[in-house]
Amino acid sequence: TALTTLSLYSNRIATLPTTIGGMTALTTLWLYNNQLAGVPDAIGQLTGLEDLDLNDNQLTALPESIVALTNLTRLDFRYNPPFTRSAQSAAVQAWLQALNDSPKCRFYM
């Protein structure tokens, strides 16, 4: 529970366990270059997360719980299948727009 950085990139991970939500000290979570088709709702429990890299996976949607990640200074969502903001919940759409507009967050989509 004291781990602050978790790098699981390039491991062919297809699913992320819900127990990830118990790693509340995480500030950096790198999951790029895997085969993730979804992110568990438990991701919203990582409220101290500052750097989230989800690029190069199979993601087409984000769980609504992700809007709890208000401390992000970097979100990378590039190189996933076509991602349509309008297909997301209204809360996720607003959160993505706020990240995009924020001068404190580097947002890549």
mmCIF file of N, CA and C in Angstrom:
data_model
loop_
_atom_site.group_PDB
_atom_site.id
_atom_site.type_symbol
_atom_site.label_atom_id
_atom_site.label_comp_id
_atom_site.label_asym_id
_atom_site.label_seq_id
_atom_site.Cartn_x
_atom_site.Cartn_y
_atom_site.Cartn_z
ATOM 1 N N THR A 1 0.819 -1.212 0.000
ATOM 2 C CA THR A 1 0.000 0.000 0.000
ATOM 3 C C THR A 1 0.855 1.265 0.000
ATOM 4 N N ALA A 2 2.163 1.146 0.241
ATOM 5 C CA ALA A 2 3.027 2.317 0.264
ATOM 6 C C ALA A 2 3.701 2.587 -1.081
ATOM 7 N N LEU A 3 3.494 1.717 -2.051
ATOM 8 C CA LEU A 3 4.105 1.861 -3.369
ATOM 9 C C LEU A 3 3.591 3.125 -4.048
ATOM 10 N N THR A 4 4.506 3.956 -4.574
ATOM 11 C CA THR A 4 4.099 5.192 -5.220
ATOM 12 C C THR A 4 4.172 5.128 -6.745
ATOM 13 N N THR A 5 4.997 4.236 -7.278
ATOM 14 C CA THR A 5 5.147 4.107 -8.724
ATOM 15 C C THR A 5 4.985 2.652 -9.118
ATOM 16 N N LEU A 6 4.142 2.409 -10.115
ATOM 17 C CA LEU A 6 3.936 1.061 -10.624
ATOM 18 C C LEU A 6 4.038 1.108 -12.143
ATOM 19 N N SER A 7 5.043 0.409 -12.674
ATOM 20 C CA SER A 7 5.286 0.350 -14.115
ATOM 21 C C SER A 7 4.995 -1.054 -14.596
ATOM 22 N N LEU A 8 3.914 -1.207 -15.327
ATOM 23 C CA LEU A 8 3.524 -2.506 -15.859
ATOM 24 C C LEU A 8 3.443 -2.462 -17.379
ATOM 25 N N TYR A 9 4.220 -1.604 -17.995
ATOM 26 C CA TYR A 9 4.142 -1.449 -19.433
ATOM 27 C C TYR A 9 4.794 -2.616 -20.181
ATOM 28 N N SER A 10 4.279 -2.864 -21.381
ATOM 29 C CA SER A 10 4.806 -3.885 -22.293
ATOM 30 C C SER A 10 4.800 -5.291 -21.702
ATOM 31 N N ASN A 11 3.702 -5.655 -21.060
ATOM 32 C CA ASN A 11 3.594 -6.977 -20.446
ATOM 33 C C ASN A 11 2.437 -7.805 -20.986
ATOM 34 N N ARG A 12 1.778 -7.342 -22.028
ATOM 35 C CA ARG A 12 0.636 -8.041 -22.629
ATOM 36 C C ARG A 12 -0.510 -8.251 -21.639
ATOM 37 N N ILE A 13 -0.663 -7.343 -20.712
ATOM 38 C CA ILE A 13 -1.724 -7.422 -19.714
ATOM 39 C C ILE A 13 -3.065 -7.148 -20.401
ATOM 40 N N ALA A 14 -4.014 -8.046 -20.203
ATOM 41 C CA ALA A 14 -5.336 -7.892 -20.814
ATOM 42 C C ALA A 14 -6.364 -7.350 -19.829
ATOM 43 N N THR A 15 -6.169 -7.597 -18.547
ATOM 44 C CA THR A 15 -7.089 -7.081 -17.531
ATOM 45 C C THR A 15 -6.292 -6.577 -16.339
ATOM 46 N N LEU A 16 -6.845 -5.610 -15.684
ATOM 47 C CA LEU A 16 -6.259 -5.044 -14.479
ATOM 48 C C LEU A 16 -7.145 -5.446 -13.308
ATOM 49 N N PRO A 17 -6.587 -6.048 -12.270
ATOM 50 C CA PRO A 17 -7.431 -6.497 -11.158
ATOM 51 C C PRO A 17 -8.030 -5.322 -10.387
ATOM 52 N N THR A 18 -9.184 -5.545 -9.821
ATOM 53 C CA THR A 18 -9.837 -4.491 -9.038
ATOM 54 C C THR A 18 -9.053 -4.148 -7.783
ATOM 55 N N THR A 19 -8.158 -5.035 -7.377
ATOM 56 C CA THR A 19 -7.333 -4.769 -6.195
ATOM 57 C C THR A 19 -6.392 -3.584 -6.408
ATOM 58 N N ILE A 20 -6.276 -3.124 -7.647
ATOM 59 C CA ILE A 20 -5.463 -1.943 -7.918
ATOM 60 C C ILE A 20 -5.962 -0.757 -7.086
ATOM 61 N N GLY A 21 -7.237 -0.733 -6.789
ATOM 62 C CA GLY A 21 -7.814 0.352 -6.002
ATOM 63 C C GLY A 21 -7.271 0.437 -4.587
ATOM 64 N N GLY A 22 -6.681 -0.644 -4.091
ATOM 65 C CA GLY A 22 -6.100 -0.637 -2.753
ATOM 66 C C GLY A 22 -4.724 -0.006 -2.695
ATOM 67 N N MET A 23 -4.158 0.313 -3.852
ATOM 68 C CA MET A 23 -2.816 0.902 -3.899
ATOM 69 C C MET A 23 -2.926 2.423 -3.854
ATOM 70 N N THR A 24 -3.472 2.914 -2.775
ATOM 71 C CA THR A 24 -3.850 4.322 -2.673
ATOM 72 C C THR A 24 -2.684 5.298 -2.598
ATOM 73 N N ALA A 25 -1.466 4.827 -2.406
ATOM 74 C CA ALA A 25 -0.313 5.727 -2.373
ATOM 75 C C ALA A 25 0.260 5.976 -3.766
ATOM 76 N N LEU A 26 -0.274 5.293 -4.773
ATOM 77 C CA LEU A 26 0.259 5.452 -6.130
ATOM 78 C C LEU A 26 0.135 6.896 -6.606
ATOM 79 N N THR A 27 1.234 7.394 -7.160
ATOM 80 C CA THR A 27 1.214 8.690 -7.833
ATOM 81 C C THR A 27 1.494 8.515 -9.326
ATOM 82 N N THR A 28 2.123 7.377 -9.685
ATOM 83 C CA THR A 28 2.451 7.098 -11.077
ATOM 84 C C THR A 28 2.018 5.680 -11.416
ATOM 85 N N LEU A 29 1.242 5.549 -12.499
ATOM 86 C CA LEU A 29 0.793 4.237 -12.966
ATOM 87 C C LEU A 29 0.965 4.187 -14.475
ATOM 88 N N TRP A 30 1.919 3.379 -14.910
ATOM 89 C CA TRP A 30 2.209 3.240 -16.328
ATOM 90 C C TRP A 30 1.730 1.884 -16.800
ATOM 91 N N LEU A 31 0.737 1.898 -17.665
ATOM 92 C CA LEU A 31 0.138 0.674 -18.204
ATOM 93 C C LEU A 31 0.208 0.640 -19.723
ATOM 94 N N TYR A 32 1.078 1.434 -20.289
ATOM 95 C CA TYR A 32 1.117 1.527 -21.746
ATOM 96 C C TYR A 32 1.675 0.270 -22.406
ATOM 97 N N ASN A 33 1.308 0.123 -23.682
ATOM 98 C CA ASN A 33 1.756 -0.990 -24.516
ATOM 99 C C ASN A 33 1.365 -2.343 -23.927
ATOM 100 N N ASN A 34 0.098 -2.470 -23.592
ATOM 101 C CA ASN A 34 -0.467 -3.732 -23.127
ATOM 102 C C ASN A 34 -1.667 -4.063 -24.008
ATOM 103 N N GLN A 35 -2.564 -4.881 -23.510
ATOM 104 C CA GLN A 35 -3.752 -5.260 -24.270
ATOM 105 C C GLN A 35 -5.022 -5.010 -23.466
ATOM 106 N N LEU A 36 -4.995 -3.982 -22.649
ATOM 107 C CA LEU A 36 -6.143 -3.668 -21.804
ATOM 108 C C LEU A 36 -7.347 -3.259 -22.644
ATOM 109 N N ALA A 37 -8.465 -3.920 -22.411
ATOM 110 C CA ALA A 37 -9.709 -3.571 -23.090
ATOM 111 C C ALA A 37 -10.598 -2.721 -22.188
ATOM 112 N N GLY A 38 -10.255 -2.643 -20.923
ATOM 113 C CA GLY A 38 -11.028 -1.868 -19.967
ATOM 114 C C GLY A 38 -10.195 -1.537 -18.746
ATOM 115 N N VAL A 39 -10.695 -0.586 -17.992
ATOM 116 C CA VAL A 39 -10.067 -0.176 -16.728
ATOM 117 C C VAL A 39 -11.119 -0.384 -15.648
ATOM 118 N N PRO A 40 -10.764 -1.054 -14.550
ATOM 119 C CA PRO A 40 -11.771 -1.313 -13.514
ATOM 120 C C PRO A 40 -12.214 -0.029 -12.811
ATOM 121 N N ASP A 41 -13.434 -0.050 -12.310
ATOM 122 C CA ASP A 41 -13.956 1.093 -11.546
ATOM 123 C C ASP A 41 -13.059 1.455 -10.373
ATOM 124 N N ALA A 42 -12.315 0.498 -9.863
ATOM 125 C CA ALA A 42 -11.440 0.727 -8.712
ATOM 126 C C ALA A 42 -10.372 1.779 -9.000
ATOM 127 N N ILE A 43 -10.149 2.112 -10.257
ATOM 128 C CA ILE A 43 -9.165 3.134 -10.601
ATOM 129 C C ILE A 43 -9.503 4.458 -9.912
ATOM 130 N N GLY A 44 -10.775 4.699 -9.680
ATOM 131 C CA GLY A 44 -11.204 5.936 -9.040
ATOM 132 C C GLY A 44 -10.763 6.076 -7.596
ATOM 133 N N GLN A 45 -10.298 4.994 -7.001
ATOM 134 C CA GLN A 45 -9.813 5.045 -5.622
ATOM 135 C C GLN A 45 -8.388 5.577 -5.535
ATOM 136 N N LEU A 46 -7.733 5.724 -6.662
ATOM 137 C CA LEU A 46 -6.345 6.199 -6.691
ATOM 138 C C LEU A 46 -6.305 7.717 -6.798
ATOM 139 N N THR A 47 -6.900 8.382 -5.846
ATOM 140 C CA THR A 47 -7.095 9.832 -5.917
ATOM 141 C C THR A 47 -5.799 10.631 -5.844
ATOM 142 N N GLY A 48 -4.711 10.031 -5.438
ATOM 143 C CA GLY A 48 -3.423 10.728 -5.410
ATOM 144 C C GLY A 48 -2.642 10.585 -6.701
ATOM 145 N N LEU A 49 -3.207 9.857 -7.666
ATOM 146 C CA LEU A 49 -2.516 9.600 -8.920
ATOM 147 C C LEU A 49 -2.252 10.904 -9.672
ATOM 148 N N GLU A 50 -1.012 11.070 -10.101
ATOM 149 C CA GLU A 50 -0.609 12.260 -10.843
ATOM 150 C C GLU A 50 -0.278 11.945 -12.300
ATOM 151 N N ASP A 51 0.215 10.744 -12.558
ATOM 152 C CA ASP A 51 0.661 10.366 -13.904
ATOM 153 C C ASP A 51 0.042 9.024 -14.266
ATOM 154 N N LEU A 52 -0.836 9.024 -15.264
ATOM 155 C CA LEU A 52 -1.507 7.807 -15.712
ATOM 156 C C LEU A 52 -1.261 7.641 -17.204
ATOM 157 N N ASP A 53 -0.585 6.563 -17.564
ATOM 158 C CA ASP A 53 -0.278 6.302 -18.971
ATOM 159 C C ASP A 53 -1.012 5.049 -19.423
ATOM 160 N N LEU A 54 -2.002 5.234 -20.274
ATOM 161 C CA LEU A 54 -2.822 4.146 -20.802
ATOM 162 C C LEU A 54 -2.645 3.993 -22.309
ATOM 163 N N ASN A 55 -1.633 4.618 -22.874
ATOM 164 C CA ASN A 55 -1.507 4.607 -24.323
ATOM 165 C C ASN A 55 -1.142 3.228 -24.852
ATOM 166 N N ASP A 56 -1.539 2.987 -26.092
ATOM 167 C CA ASP A 56 -1.255 1.751 -26.813
ATOM 168 C C ASP A 56 -1.856 0.519 -26.134
ATOM 169 N N ASN A 57 -3.163 0.565 -25.929
ATOM 170 C CA ASN A 57 -3.941 -0.552 -25.408
ATOM 171 C C ASN A 57 -5.129 -0.780 -26.340
ATOM 172 N N GLN A 58 -6.174 -1.382 -25.839
ATOM 173 C CA GLN A 58 -7.386 -1.640 -26.628
ATOM 174 C C GLN A 58 -8.590 -0.924 -26.021
ATOM 175 N N LEU A 59 -8.355 0.198 -25.373
ATOM 176 C CA LEU A 59 -9.399 0.918 -24.647
ATOM 177 C C LEU A 59 -10.272 1.750 -25.572
ATOM 178 N N THR A 60 -11.581 1.628 -25.392
ATOM 179 C CA THR A 60 -12.524 2.467 -26.135
ATOM 180 C C THR A 60 -13.401 3.282 -25.195
ATOM 181 N N ALA A 61 -13.291 3.016 -23.892
ATOM 182 C CA ALA A 61 -14.102 3.739 -22.911
ATOM 183 C C ALA A 61 -13.363 3.790 -21.579
ATOM 184 N N LEU A 62 -13.750 4.748 -20.774
ATOM 185 C CA LEU A 62 -13.201 4.900 -19.426
ATOM 186 C C LEU A 62 -14.340 4.793 -18.425
ATOM 187 N N PRO A 63 -14.081 4.185 -17.264
ATOM 188 C CA PRO A 63 -15.153 4.085 -16.264
ATOM 189 C C PRO A 63 -15.454 5.458 -15.660
ATOM 190 N N GLU A 64 -16.689 5.652 -15.264
ATOM 191 C CA GLU A 64 -17.078 6.941 -14.688
ATOM 192 C C GLU A 64 -16.300 7.267 -13.414
ATOM 193 N N SER A 65 -15.844 6.255 -12.714
ATOM 194 C CA SER A 65 -15.094 6.481 -11.477
ATOM 195 C C SER A 65 -13.787 7.231 -11.714
ATOM 196 N N ILE A 66 -13.315 7.267 -12.951
ATOM 197 C CA ILE A 66 -12.040 7.917 -13.251
ATOM 198 C C ILE A 66 -12.080 9.423 -12.991
ATOM 199 N N VAL A 67 -13.278 9.983 -12.936
ATOM 200 C CA VAL A 67 -13.391 11.430 -12.693
ATOM 201 C C VAL A 67 -12.904 11.808 -11.292
ATOM 202 N N ALA A 68 -12.709 10.828 -10.412
ATOM 203 C CA ALA A 68 -12.192 11.100 -9.068
ATOM 204 C C ALA A 68 -10.696 11.415 -9.089
ATOM 205 N N LEU A 69 -10.045 11.189 -10.227
ATOM 206 C CA LEU A 69 -8.604 11.436 -10.330
ATOM 207 C C LEU A 69 -8.357 12.911 -10.624
ATOM 208 N N THR A 70 -8.501 13.719 -9.618
ATOM 209 C CA THR A 70 -8.420 15.171 -9.775
ATOM 210 C C THR A 70 -7.006 15.716 -9.620
ATOM 211 N N ASN A 71 -6.040 14.874 -9.267
ATOM 212 C CA ASN A 71 -4.667 15.333 -9.099
ATOM 213 C C ASN A 71 -3.781 15.022 -10.298
ATOM 214 N N LEU A 72 -4.369 14.541 -11.389
ATOM 215 C CA LEU A 72 -3.562 14.184 -12.553
ATOM 216 C C LEU A 72 -2.844 15.404 -13.124
ATOM 217 N N THR A 73 -1.560 15.216 -13.391
ATOM 218 C CA THR A 73 -0.791 16.228 -14.110
ATOM 219 C C THR A 73 -0.395 15.698 -15.486
ATOM 220 N N ARG A 74 -0.668 14.402 -15.728
ATOM 221 C CA ARG A 74 -0.397 13.802 -17.037
ATOM 222 C C ARG A 74 -1.317 12.611 -17.263
ATOM 223 N N LEU A 75 -1.995 12.615 -18.414
ATOM 224 C CA LEU A 75 -2.811 11.486 -18.849
ATOM 225 C C LEU A 75 -2.501 11.235 -20.312
ATOM 226 N N ASP A 76 -2.066 10.017 -20.616
ATOM 227 C CA ASP A 76 -1.767 9.648 -22.001
ATOM 228 C C ASP A 76 -2.724 8.543 -22.413
ATOM 229 N N PHE A 77 -3.510 8.823 -23.446
ATOM 230 C CA PHE A 77 -4.529 7.886 -23.912
ATOM 231 C C PHE A 77 -4.383 7.640 -25.419
ATOM 232 N N ARG A 78 -3.207 7.966 -25.959
ATOM 233 C CA ARG A 78 -2.991 7.795 -27.399
ATOM 234 C C ARG A 78 -2.905 6.319 -27.783
ATOM 235 N N TYR A 79 -3.020 6.079 -29.071
ATOM 236 C CA TYR A 79 -2.816 4.762 -29.684
ATOM 237 C C TYR A 79 -3.708 3.670 -29.113
ATOM 238 N N ASN A 80 -4.953 4.016 -28.867
ATOM 239 C CA ASN A 80 -6.003 3.067 -28.542
ATOM 240 C C ASN A 80 -6.942 3.041 -29.744
ATOM 241 N N PRO A 81 -7.849 2.086 -29.816
ATOM 242 C CA PRO A 81 -8.813 2.117 -30.918
ATOM 243 C C PRO A 81 -9.553 3.451 -30.924
ATOM 244 N N PRO A 82 -10.210 3.766 -32.021
ATOM 245 C CA PRO A 82 -10.924 5.049 -32.072
ATOM 246 C C PRO A 82 -11.765 5.282 -30.815
ATOM 247 N N PHE A 83 -11.533 6.415 -30.211
ATOM 248 C CA PHE A 83 -12.161 6.778 -28.946
ATOM 249 C C PHE A 83 -13.067 7.968 -29.209
ATOM 250 N N THR A 84 -14.321 7.811 -28.938
ATOM 251 C CA THR A 84 -15.281 8.885 -29.161
ATOM 252 C C THR A 84 -15.716 9.457 -27.823
ATOM 253 N N ARG A 85 -15.418 10.718 -27.618
ATOM 254 C CA ARG A 85 -15.807 11.346 -26.354
ATOM 255 C C ARG A 85 -17.304 11.268 -26.132
ATOM 256 N N SER A 86 -18.072 11.413 -27.199
ATOM 257 C CA SER A 86 -19.522 11.411 -27.046
ATOM 258 C C SER A 86 -20.062 10.059 -26.591
ATOM 259 N N ALA A 87 -19.268 8.999 -26.732
ATOM 260 C CA ALA A 87 -19.703 7.674 -26.280
ATOM 261 C C ALA A 87 -19.481 7.492 -24.781
ATOM 262 N N GLN A 88 -18.781 8.422 -24.160
ATOM 263 C CA GLN A 88 -18.515 8.361 -22.730
ATOM 264 C C GLN A 88 -19.677 8.977 -21.958
ATOM 265 N N SER A 89 -19.734 8.695 -20.665
ATOM 266 C CA SER A 89 -20.763 9.322 -19.839
ATOM 267 C C SER A 89 -20.526 10.834 -19.825
ATOM 268 N N ALA A 90 -21.552 11.582 -19.475
ATOM 269 C CA ALA A 90 -21.430 13.042 -19.414
ATOM 270 C C ALA A 90 -20.344 13.462 -18.427
ATOM 271 N N ALA A 91 -20.232 12.734 -17.316
ATOM 272 C CA ALA A 91 -19.214 13.057 -16.308
ATOM 273 C C ALA A 91 -17.810 12.856 -16.868
ATOM 274 N N VAL A 92 -17.603 11.766 -17.592
ATOM 275 C CA VAL A 92 -16.283 11.495 -18.177
ATOM 276 C C VAL A 92 -15.985 12.520 -19.268
ATOM 277 N N GLN A 93 -16.977 12.859 -20.061
ATOM 278 C CA GLN A 93 -16.777 13.880 -21.098
ATOM 279 C C GLN A 93 -16.333 15.207 -20.483
ATOM 280 N N ALA A 94 -16.999 15.617 -19.419
ATOM 281 C CA ALA A 94 -16.657 16.876 -18.752
ATOM 282 C C ALA A 94 -15.266 16.802 -18.137
ATOM 283 N N TRP A 95 -14.922 15.656 -17.556
ATOM 284 C CA TRP A 95 -13.605 15.460 -16.944
ATOM 285 C C TRP A 95 -12.512 15.542 -18.001
ATOM 286 N N LEU A 96 -12.716 14.881 -19.135
ATOM 287 C CA LEU A 96 -11.732 14.921 -20.221
ATOM 288 C C LEU A 96 -11.560 16.344 -20.737
ATOM 289 N N GLN A 97 -12.662 17.069 -20.862
ATOM 290 C CA GLN A 97 -12.566 18.452 -21.326
ATOM 291 C C GLN A 97 -11.810 19.316 -20.330
ATOM 292 N N ALA A 98 -12.056 19.107 -19.051
ATOM 293 C CA ALA A 98 -11.354 19.873 -18.015
ATOM 294 C C ALA A 98 -9.855 19.581 -18.051
ATOM 295 N N LEU A 99 -9.487 18.322 -18.254
ATOM 296 C CA LEU A 99 -8.058 17.979 -18.371
ATOM 297 C C LEU A 99 -7.448 18.645 -19.593
ATOM 298 N N ASN A 100 -8.176 18.599 -20.683
ATOM 299 C CA ASN A 100 -7.695 19.196 -21.928
ATOM 300 C C ASN A 100 -7.483 20.696 -21.774
ATOM 301 N N ASP A 101 -8.345 21.347 -21.029
ATOM 302 C CA ASP A 101 -8.279 22.799 -20.835
ATOM 303 C C ASP A 101 -7.323 23.228 -19.735
ATOM 304 N N SER A 102 -6.902 22.303 -18.898
ATOM 305 C CA SER A 102 -6.087 22.638 -17.733
ATOM 306 C C SER A 102 -4.631 22.916 -18.111
ATOM 307 N N PRO A 103 -4.107 24.046 -17.665
ATOM 308 C CA PRO A 103 -2.681 24.317 -17.922
ATOM 309 C C PRO A 103 -1.769 23.450 -17.042
ATOM 310 N N LYS A 104 -2.297 22.821 -16.001
ATOM 311 C CA LYS A 104 -1.468 22.027 -15.104
ATOM 312 C C LYS A 104 -1.377 20.550 -15.535
ATOM 313 N N CYS A 105 -2.132 20.165 -16.556
ATOM 314 C CA CYS A 105 -2.165 18.755 -16.966
ATOM 315 C C CYS A 105 -1.740 18.612 -18.418
ATOM 316 N N ARG A 106 -0.819 17.681 -18.649
ATOM 317 C CA ARG A 106 -0.462 17.308 -20.031
ATOM 318 C C ARG A 106 -1.375 16.157 -20.410
ATOM 319 N N PHE A 107 -2.218 16.394 -21.377
ATOM 320 C CA PHE A 107 -3.239 15.447 -21.773
ATOM 321 C C PHE A 107 -3.018 15.058 -23.222
ATOM 322 N N TYR A 108 -2.832 13.761 -23.462
ATOM 323 C CA TYR A 108 -2.588 13.257 -24.816
ATOM 324 C C TYR A 108 -3.689 12.277 -25.167
ATOM 325 N N MET A 109 -4.335 12.547 -26.291
ATOM 326 C CA MET A 109 -5.415 11.661 -26.709
ATOM 327 C C MET A 109 -5.339 11.429 -28.200
#
